[in-house]
Tab-separated table of C-alpha atoms in Angstrom:
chain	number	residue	atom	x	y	z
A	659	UNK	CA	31.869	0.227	48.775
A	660	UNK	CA	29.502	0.594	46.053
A	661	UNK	CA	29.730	-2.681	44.856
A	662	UNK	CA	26.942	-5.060	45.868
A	663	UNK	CA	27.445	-7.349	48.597
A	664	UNK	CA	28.000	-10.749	47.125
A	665	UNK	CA	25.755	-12.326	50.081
A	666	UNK	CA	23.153	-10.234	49.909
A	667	UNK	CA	20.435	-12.524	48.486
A	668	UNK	CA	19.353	-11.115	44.794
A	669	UNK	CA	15.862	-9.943	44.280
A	670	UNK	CA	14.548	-11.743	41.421
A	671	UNK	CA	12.007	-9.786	38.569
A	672	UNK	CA	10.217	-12.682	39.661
A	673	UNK	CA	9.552	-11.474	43.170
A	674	UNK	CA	9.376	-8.035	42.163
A	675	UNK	CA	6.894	-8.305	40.482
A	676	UNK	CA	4.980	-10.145	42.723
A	677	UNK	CA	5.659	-7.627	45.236
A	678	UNK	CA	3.998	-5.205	42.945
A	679	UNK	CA	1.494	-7.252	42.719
A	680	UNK	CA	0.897	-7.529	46.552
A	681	UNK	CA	1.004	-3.751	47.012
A	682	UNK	CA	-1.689	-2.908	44.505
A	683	UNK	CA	-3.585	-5.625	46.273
A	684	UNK	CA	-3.066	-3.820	49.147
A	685	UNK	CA	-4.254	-0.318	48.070
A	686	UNK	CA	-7.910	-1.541	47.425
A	687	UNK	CA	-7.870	-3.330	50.615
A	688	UNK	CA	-8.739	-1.660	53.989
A	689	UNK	CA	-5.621	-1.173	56.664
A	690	UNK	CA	-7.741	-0.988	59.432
A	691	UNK	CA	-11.389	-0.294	59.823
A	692	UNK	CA	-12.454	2.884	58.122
A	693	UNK	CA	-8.853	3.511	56.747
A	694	UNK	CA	-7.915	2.265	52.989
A	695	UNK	CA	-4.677	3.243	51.186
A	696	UNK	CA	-6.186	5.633	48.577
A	697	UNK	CA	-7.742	7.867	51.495
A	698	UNK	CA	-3.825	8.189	52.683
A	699	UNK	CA	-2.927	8.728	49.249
A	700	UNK	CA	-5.691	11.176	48.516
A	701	UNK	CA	-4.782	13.238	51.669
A	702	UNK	CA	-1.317	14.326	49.929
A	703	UNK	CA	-0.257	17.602	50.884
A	704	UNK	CA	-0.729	20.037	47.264
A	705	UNK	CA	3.225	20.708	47.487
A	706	UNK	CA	4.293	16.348	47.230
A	707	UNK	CA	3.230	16.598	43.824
A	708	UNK	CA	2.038	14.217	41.377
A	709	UNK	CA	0.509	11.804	43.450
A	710	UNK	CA	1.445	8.379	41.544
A	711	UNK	CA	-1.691	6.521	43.408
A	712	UNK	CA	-4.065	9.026	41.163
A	713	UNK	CA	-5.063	8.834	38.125
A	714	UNK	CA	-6.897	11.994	36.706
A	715	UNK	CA	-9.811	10.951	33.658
A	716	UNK	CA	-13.394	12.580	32.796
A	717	UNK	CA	-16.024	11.287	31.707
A	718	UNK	CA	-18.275	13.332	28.961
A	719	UNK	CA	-22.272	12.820	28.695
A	720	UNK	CA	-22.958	13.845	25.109
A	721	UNK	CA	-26.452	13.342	25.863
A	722	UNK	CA	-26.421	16.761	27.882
A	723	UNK	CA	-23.821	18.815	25.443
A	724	UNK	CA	-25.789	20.190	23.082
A	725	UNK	CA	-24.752	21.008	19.641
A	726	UNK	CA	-23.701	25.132	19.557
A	727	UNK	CA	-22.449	24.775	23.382
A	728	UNK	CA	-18.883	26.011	23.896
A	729	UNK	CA	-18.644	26.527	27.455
A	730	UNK	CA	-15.936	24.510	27.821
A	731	UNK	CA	-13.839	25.549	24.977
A	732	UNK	CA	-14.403	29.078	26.068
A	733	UNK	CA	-13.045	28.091	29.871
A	734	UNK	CA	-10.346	26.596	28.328
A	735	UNK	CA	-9.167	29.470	25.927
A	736	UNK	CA	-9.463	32.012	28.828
A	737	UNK	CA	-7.729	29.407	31.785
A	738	UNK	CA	-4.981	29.080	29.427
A	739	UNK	CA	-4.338	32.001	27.328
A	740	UNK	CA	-5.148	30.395	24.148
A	741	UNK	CA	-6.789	32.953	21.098
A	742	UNK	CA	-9.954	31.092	20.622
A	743	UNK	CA	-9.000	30.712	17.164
A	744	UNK	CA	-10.132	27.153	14.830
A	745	UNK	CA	-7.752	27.790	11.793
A	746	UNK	CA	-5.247	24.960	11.499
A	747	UNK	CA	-2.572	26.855	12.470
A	748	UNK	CA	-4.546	27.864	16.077
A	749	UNK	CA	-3.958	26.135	19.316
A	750	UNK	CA	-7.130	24.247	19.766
A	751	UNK	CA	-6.409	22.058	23.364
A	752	UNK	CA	-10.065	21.250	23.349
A	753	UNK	CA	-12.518	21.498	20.586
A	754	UNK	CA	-16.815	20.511	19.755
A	755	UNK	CA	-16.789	18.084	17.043
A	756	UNK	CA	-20.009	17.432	15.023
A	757	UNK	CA	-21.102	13.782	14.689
A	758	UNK	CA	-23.956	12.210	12.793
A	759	UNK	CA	-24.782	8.666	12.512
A	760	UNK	CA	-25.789	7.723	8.802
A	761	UNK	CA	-28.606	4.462	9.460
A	762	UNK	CA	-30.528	6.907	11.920
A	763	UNK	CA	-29.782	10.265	11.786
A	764	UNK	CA	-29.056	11.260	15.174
A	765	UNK	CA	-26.421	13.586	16.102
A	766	UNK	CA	-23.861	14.381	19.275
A	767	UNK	CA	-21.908	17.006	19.705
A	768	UNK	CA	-18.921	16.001	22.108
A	769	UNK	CA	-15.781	17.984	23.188
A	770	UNK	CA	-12.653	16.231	22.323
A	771	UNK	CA	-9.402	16.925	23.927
A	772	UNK	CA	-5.864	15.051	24.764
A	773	UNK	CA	-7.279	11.919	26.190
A	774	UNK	CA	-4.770	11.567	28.654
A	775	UNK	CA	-3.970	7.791	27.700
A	776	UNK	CA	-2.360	5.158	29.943
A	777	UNK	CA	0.083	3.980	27.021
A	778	UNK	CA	0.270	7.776	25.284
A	779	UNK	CA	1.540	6.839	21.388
A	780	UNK	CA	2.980	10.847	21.332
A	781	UNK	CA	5.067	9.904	24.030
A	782	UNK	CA	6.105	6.605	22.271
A	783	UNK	CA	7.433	8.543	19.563
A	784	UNK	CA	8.540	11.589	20.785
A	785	UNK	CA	12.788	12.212	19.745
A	786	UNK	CA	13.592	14.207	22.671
A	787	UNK	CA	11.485	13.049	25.644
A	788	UNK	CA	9.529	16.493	25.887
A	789	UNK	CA	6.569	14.312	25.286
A	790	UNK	CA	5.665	11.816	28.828
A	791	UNK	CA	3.250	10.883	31.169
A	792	UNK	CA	3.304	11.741	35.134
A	793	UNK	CA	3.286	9.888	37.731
A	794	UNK	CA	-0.526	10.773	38.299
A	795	UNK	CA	-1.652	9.816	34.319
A	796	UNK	CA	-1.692	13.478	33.099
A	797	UNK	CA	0.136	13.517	30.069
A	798	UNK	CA	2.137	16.808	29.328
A	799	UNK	CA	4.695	18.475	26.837
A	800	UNK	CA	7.689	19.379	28.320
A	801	UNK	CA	8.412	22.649	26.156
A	802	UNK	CA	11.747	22.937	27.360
A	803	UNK	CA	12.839	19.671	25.866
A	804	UNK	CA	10.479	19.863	22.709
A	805	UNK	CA	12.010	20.160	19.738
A	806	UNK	CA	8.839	20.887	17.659
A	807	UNK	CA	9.377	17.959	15.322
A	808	UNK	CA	5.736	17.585	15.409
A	809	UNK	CA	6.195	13.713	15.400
A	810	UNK	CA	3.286	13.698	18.274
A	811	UNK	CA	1.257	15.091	16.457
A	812	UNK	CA	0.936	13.112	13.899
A	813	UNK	CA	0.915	9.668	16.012
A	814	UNK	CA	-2.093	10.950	18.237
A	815	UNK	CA	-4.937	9.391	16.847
A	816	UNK	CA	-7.461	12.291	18.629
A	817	UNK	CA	-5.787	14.993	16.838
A	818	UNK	CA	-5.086	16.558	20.069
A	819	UNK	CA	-2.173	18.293	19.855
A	820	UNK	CA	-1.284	21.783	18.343
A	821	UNK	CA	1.664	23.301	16.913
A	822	UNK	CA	2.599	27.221	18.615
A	823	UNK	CA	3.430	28.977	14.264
A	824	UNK	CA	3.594	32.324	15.755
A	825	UNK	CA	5.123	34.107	18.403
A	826	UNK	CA	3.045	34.371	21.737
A	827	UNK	CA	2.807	37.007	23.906
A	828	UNK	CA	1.258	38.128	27.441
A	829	UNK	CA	0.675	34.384	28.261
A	830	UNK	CA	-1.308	33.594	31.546
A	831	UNK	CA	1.564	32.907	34.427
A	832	UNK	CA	0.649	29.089	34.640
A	833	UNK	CA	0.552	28.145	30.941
A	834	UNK	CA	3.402	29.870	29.320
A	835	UNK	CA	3.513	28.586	25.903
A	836	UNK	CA	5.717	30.331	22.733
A	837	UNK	CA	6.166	29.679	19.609
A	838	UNK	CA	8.142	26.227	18.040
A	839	UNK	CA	6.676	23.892	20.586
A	840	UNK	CA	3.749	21.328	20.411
A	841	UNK	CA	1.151	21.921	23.372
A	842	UNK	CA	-2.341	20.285	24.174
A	843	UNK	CA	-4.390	19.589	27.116
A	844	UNK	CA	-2.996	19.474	30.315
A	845	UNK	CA	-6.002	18.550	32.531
A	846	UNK	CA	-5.142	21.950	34.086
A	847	UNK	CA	-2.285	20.344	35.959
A	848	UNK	CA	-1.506	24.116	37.363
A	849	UNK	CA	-5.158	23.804	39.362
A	850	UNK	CA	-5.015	20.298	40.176
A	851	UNK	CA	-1.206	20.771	41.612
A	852	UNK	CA	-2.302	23.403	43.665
A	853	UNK	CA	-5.201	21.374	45.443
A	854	UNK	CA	-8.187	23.092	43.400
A	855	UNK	CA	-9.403	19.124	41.945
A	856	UNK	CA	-11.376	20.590	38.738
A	857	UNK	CA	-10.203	21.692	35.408
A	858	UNK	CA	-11.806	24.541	33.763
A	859	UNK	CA	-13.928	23.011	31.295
A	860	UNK	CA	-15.860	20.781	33.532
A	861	UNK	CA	-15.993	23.435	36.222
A	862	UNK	CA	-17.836	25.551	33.517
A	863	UNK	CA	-20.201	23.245	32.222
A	864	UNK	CA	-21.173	22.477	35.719
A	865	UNK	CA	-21.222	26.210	36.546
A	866	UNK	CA	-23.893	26.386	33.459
A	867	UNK	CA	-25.657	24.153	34.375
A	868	UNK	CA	-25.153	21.128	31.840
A	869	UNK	CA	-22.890	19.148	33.730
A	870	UNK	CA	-21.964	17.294	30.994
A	871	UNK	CA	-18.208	16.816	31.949
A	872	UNK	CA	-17.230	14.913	35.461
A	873	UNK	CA	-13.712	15.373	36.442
A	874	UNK	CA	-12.199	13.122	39.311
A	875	UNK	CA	-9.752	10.573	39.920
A	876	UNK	CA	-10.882	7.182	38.226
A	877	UNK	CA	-8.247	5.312	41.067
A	878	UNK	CA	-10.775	6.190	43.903
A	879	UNK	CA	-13.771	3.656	43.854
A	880	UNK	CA	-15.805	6.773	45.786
A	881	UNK	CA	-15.181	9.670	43.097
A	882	UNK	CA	-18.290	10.309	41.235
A	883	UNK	CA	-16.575	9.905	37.913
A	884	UNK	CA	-15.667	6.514	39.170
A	885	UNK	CA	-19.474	5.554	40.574
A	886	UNK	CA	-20.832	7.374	37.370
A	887	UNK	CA	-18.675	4.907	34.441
A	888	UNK	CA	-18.897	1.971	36.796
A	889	UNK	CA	-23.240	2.160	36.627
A	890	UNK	CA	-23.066	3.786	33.060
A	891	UNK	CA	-22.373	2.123	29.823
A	892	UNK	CA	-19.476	4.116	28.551
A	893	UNK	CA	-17.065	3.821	26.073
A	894	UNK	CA	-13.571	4.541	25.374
A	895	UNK	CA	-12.609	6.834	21.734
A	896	UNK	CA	-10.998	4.263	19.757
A	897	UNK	CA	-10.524	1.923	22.287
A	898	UNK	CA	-9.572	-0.797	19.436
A	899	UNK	CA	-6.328	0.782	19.653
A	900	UNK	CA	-6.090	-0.467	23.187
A	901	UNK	CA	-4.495	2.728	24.509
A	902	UNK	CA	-6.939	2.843	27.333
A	903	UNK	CA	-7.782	6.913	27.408
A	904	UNK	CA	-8.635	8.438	30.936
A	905	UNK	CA	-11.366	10.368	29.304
A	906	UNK	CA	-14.719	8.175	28.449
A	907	UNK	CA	-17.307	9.488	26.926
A	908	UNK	CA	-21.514	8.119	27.294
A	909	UNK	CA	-23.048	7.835	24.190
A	910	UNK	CA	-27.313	7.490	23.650
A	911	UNK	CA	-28.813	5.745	26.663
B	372	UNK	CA	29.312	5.710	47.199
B	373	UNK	CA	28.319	7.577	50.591
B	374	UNK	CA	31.379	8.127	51.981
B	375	UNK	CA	33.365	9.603	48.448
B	376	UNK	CA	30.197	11.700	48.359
B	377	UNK	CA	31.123	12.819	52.068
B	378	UNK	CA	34.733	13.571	51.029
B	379	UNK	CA	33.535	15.479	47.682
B	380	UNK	CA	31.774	18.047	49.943
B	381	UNK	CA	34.669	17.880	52.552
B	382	UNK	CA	36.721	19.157	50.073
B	383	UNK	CA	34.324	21.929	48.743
B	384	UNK	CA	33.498	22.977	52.711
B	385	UNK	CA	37.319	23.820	52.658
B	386	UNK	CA	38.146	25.551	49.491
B	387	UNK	CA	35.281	27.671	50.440
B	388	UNK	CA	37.274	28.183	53.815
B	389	UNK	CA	40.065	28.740	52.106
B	390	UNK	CA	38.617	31.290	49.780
B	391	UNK	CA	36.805	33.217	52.184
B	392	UNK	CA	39.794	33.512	54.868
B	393	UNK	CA	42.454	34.588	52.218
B	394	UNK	CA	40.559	37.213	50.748
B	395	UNK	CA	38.552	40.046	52.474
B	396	UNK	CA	35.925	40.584	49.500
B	397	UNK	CA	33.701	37.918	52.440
B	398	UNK	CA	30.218	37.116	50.859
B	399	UNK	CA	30.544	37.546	47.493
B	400	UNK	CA	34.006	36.744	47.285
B	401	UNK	CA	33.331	33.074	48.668
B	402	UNK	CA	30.176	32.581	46.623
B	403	UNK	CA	32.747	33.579	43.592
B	404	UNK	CA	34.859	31.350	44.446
B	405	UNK	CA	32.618	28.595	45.024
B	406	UNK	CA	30.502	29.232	42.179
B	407	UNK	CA	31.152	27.000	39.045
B	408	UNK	CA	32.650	28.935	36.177
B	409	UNK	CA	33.266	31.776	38.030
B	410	UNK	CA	34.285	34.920	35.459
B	411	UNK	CA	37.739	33.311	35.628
B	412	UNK	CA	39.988	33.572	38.383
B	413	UNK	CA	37.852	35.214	41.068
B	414	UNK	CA	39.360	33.209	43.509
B	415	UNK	CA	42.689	34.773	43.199
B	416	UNK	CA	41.789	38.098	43.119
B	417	UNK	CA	39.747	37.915	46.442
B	418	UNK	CA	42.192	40.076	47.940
B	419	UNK	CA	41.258	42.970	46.335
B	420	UNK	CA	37.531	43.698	48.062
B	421	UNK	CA	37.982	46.712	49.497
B	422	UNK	CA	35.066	48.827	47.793
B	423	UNK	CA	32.356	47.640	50.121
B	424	UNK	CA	29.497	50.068	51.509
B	425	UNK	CA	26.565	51.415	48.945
B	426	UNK	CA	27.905	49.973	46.130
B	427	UNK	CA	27.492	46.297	47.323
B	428	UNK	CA	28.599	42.976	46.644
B	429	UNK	CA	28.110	43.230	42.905
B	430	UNK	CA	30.751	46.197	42.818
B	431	UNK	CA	32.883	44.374	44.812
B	432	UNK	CA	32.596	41.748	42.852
B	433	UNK	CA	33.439	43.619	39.834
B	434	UNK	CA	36.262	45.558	41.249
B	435	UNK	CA	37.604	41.668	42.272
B	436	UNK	CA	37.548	40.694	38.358
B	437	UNK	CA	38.909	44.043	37.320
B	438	UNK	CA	36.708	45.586	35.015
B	439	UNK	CA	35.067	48.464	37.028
B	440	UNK	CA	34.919	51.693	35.291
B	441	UNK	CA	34.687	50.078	31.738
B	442	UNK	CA	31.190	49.754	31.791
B	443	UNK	CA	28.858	51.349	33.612
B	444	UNK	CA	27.467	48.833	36.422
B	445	UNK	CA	23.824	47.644	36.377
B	446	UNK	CA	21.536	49.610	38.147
B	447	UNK	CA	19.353	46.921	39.568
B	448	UNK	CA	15.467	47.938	40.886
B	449	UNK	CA	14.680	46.975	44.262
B	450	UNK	CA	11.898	44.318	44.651
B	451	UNK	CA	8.558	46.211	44.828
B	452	UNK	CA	7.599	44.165	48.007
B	453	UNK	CA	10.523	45.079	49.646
B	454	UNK	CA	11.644	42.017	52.377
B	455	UNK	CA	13.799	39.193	51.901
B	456	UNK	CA	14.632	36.816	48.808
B	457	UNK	CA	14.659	33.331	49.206
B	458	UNK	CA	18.591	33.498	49.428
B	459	UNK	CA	21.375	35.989	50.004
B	460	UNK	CA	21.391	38.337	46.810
B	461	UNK	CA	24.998	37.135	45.962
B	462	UNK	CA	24.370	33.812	45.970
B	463	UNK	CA	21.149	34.346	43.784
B	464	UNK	CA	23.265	36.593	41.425
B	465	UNK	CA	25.557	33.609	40.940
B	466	UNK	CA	23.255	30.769	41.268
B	467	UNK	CA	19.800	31.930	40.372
B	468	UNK	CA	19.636	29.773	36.645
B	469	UNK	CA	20.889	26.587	38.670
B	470	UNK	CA	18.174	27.027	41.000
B	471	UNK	CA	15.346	27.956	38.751
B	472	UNK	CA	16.428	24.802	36.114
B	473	UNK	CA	16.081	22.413	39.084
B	474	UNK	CA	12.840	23.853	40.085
B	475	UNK	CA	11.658	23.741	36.484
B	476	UNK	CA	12.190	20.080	36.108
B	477	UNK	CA	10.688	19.375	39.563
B	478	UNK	CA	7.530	21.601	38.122
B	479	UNK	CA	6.955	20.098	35.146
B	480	UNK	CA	7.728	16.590	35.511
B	481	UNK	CA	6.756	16.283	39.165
B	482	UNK	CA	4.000	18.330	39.826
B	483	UNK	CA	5.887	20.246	42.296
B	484	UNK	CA	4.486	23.956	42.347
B	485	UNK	CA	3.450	24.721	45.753
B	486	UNK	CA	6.062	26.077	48.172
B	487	UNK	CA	6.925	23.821	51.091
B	488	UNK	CA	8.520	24.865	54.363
B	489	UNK	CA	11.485	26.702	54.215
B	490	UNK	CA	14.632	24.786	54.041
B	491	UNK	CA	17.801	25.607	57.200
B	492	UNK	CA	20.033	26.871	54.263
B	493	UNK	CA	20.312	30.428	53.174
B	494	UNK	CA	24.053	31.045	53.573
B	495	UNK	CA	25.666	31.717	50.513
B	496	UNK	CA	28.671	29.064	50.186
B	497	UNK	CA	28.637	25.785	48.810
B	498	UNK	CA	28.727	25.425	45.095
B	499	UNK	CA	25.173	25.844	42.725
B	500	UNK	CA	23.910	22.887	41.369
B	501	UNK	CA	24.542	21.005	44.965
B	502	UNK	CA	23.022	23.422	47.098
B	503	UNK	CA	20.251	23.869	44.454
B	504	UNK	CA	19.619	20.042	44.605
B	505	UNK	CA	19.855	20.022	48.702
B	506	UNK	CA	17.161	22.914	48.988
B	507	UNK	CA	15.036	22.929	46.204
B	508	UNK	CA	13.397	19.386	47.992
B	509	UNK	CA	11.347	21.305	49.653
B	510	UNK	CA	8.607	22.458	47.391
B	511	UNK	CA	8.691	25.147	44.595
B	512	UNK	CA	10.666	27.726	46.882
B	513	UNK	CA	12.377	28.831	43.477
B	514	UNK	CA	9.725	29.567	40.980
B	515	UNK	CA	10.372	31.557	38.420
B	516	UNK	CA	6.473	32.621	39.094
B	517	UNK	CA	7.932	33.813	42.559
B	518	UNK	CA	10.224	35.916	41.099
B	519	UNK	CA	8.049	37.746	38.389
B	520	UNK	CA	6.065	38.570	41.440
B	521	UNK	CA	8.320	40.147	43.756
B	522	UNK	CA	10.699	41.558	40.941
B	523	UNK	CA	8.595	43.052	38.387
B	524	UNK	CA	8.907	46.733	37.664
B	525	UNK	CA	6.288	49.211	39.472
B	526	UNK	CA	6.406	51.408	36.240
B	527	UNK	CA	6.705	48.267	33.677
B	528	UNK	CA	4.996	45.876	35.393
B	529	UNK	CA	7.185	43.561	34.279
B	530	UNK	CA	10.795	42.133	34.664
B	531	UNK	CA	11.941	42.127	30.838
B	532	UNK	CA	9.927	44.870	29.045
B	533	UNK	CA	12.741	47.674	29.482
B	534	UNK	CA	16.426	47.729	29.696
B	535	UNK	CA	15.749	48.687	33.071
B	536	UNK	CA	13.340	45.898	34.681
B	537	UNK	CA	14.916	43.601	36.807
B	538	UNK	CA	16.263	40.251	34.632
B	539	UNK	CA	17.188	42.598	31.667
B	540	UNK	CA	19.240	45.015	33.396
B	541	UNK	CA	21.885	42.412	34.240
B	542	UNK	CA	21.823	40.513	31.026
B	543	UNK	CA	21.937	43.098	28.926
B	544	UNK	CA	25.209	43.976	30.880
B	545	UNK	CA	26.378	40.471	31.116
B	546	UNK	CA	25.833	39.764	26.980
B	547	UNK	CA	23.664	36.708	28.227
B	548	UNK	CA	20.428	36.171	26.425
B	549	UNK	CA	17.155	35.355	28.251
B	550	UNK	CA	14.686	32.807	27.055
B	551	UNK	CA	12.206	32.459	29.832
B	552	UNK	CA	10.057	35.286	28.260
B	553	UNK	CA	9.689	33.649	24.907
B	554	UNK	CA	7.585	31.204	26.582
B	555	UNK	CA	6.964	32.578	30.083
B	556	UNK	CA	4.989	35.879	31.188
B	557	UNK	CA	7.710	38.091	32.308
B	558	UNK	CA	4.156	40.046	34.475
B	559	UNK	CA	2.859	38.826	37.642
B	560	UNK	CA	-0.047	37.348	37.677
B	561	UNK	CA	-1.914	40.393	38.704
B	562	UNK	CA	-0.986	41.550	35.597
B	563	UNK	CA	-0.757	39.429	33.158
B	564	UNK	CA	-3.104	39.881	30.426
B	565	UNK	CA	-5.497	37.459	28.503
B	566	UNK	CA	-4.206	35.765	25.860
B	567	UNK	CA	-2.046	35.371	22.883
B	568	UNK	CA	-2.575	36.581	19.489
């Protein structure tokens, strides 16, 4: 009975694939006049979940963050409980780095955070499978599974994740974290899962005014982040490591 | 596959039967029964459920196991909301880590957070993990978010400060250490303060 029927044709990878193929052909296309795949699968109810036709990126202007700015680290710290501290042995899920370039002197002042990639290395590595990617590109530490081997942190070439060294306490209700696991940006998966489609930093640059962060869902050809990197020259941190990051970031120009 | 599946449950519909008709300890009694691992041979001592009344189905369910008296039972605060829990308080009491590991995994890895609409099963037989499975498809009707916010203590504020609050008051009686809280806000979010040290 739970055999498989011997004359039941086989489907080949072959035509698997192909049928893959056809369906993602199919998702760009329009069903009917005025009706396209994505606007179904952007419609999900908030309780379906992660939404595999999404995927969730950013893209960062440095030419509007200006150097001293931390908005968005603040935001971040106080959406997710985190101490605001920079030692090395602080959670830091997002953080300003300084940059200067040598031949002509000027300077940028990006955030950096988990860049959310499409072929994560932490999760490549990680013993236990605490470490994956969801359905709707978010990538995310399972902390009941993580081991805090620390192995992700060290193959993340961002430096994005942290390590919990101390004990934790009064933790906000949607980001408990505790001490022994690895943590790091989580595209504020407890907003975006409950139907509110921003994430704290780029809500609070926007709120002050900068609007150097756009958050949206680079899948949908009509999302502003989508319009903004498809007119703007923007590039990809590291992309020579052909990971393929959902967060881009627009450099001078 | 389907139809061994079909006779799996057949079987577990009737020792539940079973359970429940031989002995007169009714709700909790079956949900011992059913319940995997059950603190070993409730099933035979059904019979003896006779202390019913104020002291509810936990004292009957003590008195089933023989060890009333020993220890003094639980006292266990009433939800500060008042109204009804997503299942029968026996079957939570048996089932409640089943349900909330389910839900956890269907959080985290799914996205899953939001509750759906309720599920047709409340009734309190059927064994954990199944039923957990069957009715946690629904949306997040079993967060442990949820239960912070119905449970937590009106004095505390929270389920796992004091012997007392809610979660603690059973575990410490049951020797079975809780780990949510290392991680997890045992406060509602009303409550819950900013930020770590």
């Amino acid at each position: 009975m739970s055999e498989p029927n011997p004359s039941e044709p086989k489907v080949s990878p072959g035509r698997r694939g192909f049928l893959g193929i056809a369906a993602v052909g199919l998702g760009g296309a329009a069903l009917a006049p005025g009706i396209r795949l994505i606007d179904i699968a952007n419609a999900a109810q908030p309780s379906s979940g992660a939404n595999p036709a999404v995927r969730w990126g950013m893209l960062i202007d440095t030419n509007k963050c200006a150097s001293g700015c931390t908005d968005c680290v603040t935001a971040c710290n106080t959406e997710n409980g985190l101490s605001g501290g920079t030692l090395p042995t602080d959670s830091q899920w997002i953080r300003k780095i300084e940059l200067k370039e040598i031949k002509t002197g000027r300077t940028a002042s990006p955030p950096v955070m988990c860049q959310h990639c499409a072929d994560p290395p932490c999760v490549d590595v990680c013993p236990t499978g605490a470490s994956f990617k969801r359905a709707d590109g978010i990538v995310l530490v399972d902390r009941h599974s993580c081991i805090g081997c620390r192995y992700c942190v060290l193959a993340c070439p961002y430096k994005a994740r942290s390590f919990v060294h101390e004990e934790v306490s009064d933790q906000k209700p949607d980001a408990p974290r505790g001490k022994g696991c690895v943590e790091g940006c989580t595209l504020c998966v407890h907003r975006l899962d409950q139907g509110n489609p921003t994430t704290a930093c780029a809500q609070a640059c926007s709120e002050a005014g900068h609007g150097a962060i756009v958050f949206g869902n680079l899948n949908d050809a009509q999302s502003e982040v989508s319009r903004l990197i498809r007119t703007l020259p923007t590039v990809q941190l590291r992309a020579d490591l052909k990971l393929d990051p959902g967060v881009r970031y627009r450099g001078p120009g | 596959m389907r139809l061994r599946l079909t006779l799996v449950l057949l079987l577990a519909a009737g020792a539940g039967a079973a359970a429940s008709a031989a002995g007169a300890a009714g709700v909790a009694g079956a949900a011992g029964a059913a319940g995997a691992g059950g603190a070993g041979g409730a099933g035979g001592a059904g019979g003896a459920g006779g202390a019913g009344g104020a002291a509810s189905a936990f004292a009957r369910e003590a008195a089933a196991v023989g060890v009333a008296g020993r220890t003094p039972l639980p006292t266990i605060e009433p939800a500060a909301k008042g109204g009804q829990c997503v299942a029968e308080p026996a079957f939570m009491r048996r089932n409640h880590m089943d349900l909330l590991k389910h839900q956890r995994d269907d959080t985290v890895f799914r996205g899953i957070r939001s509750a759906g609409p309720p599920q047709a099963a409340s009734s309190p037989s059927g064994s954990g993990r199944e039923a957990a499975g069957a009715r946690a498809g629904g949306g997040a009707r079993y967060s442990l978010k949820e239960c912070i916010a119905c449970h937590a203590s009106v004095k505390t504020g929270s389920v796992a400060k004091t012997e007392t609050n809610f979660c603690v008051s059973c575990h410490s009686y049951a020797a079975v250490q809780i780990d949510c809280f290392e991680c997890h806000t045992a406060k509602p979010a009303a409550l819950a303060q900013r930020g770590a040290k």
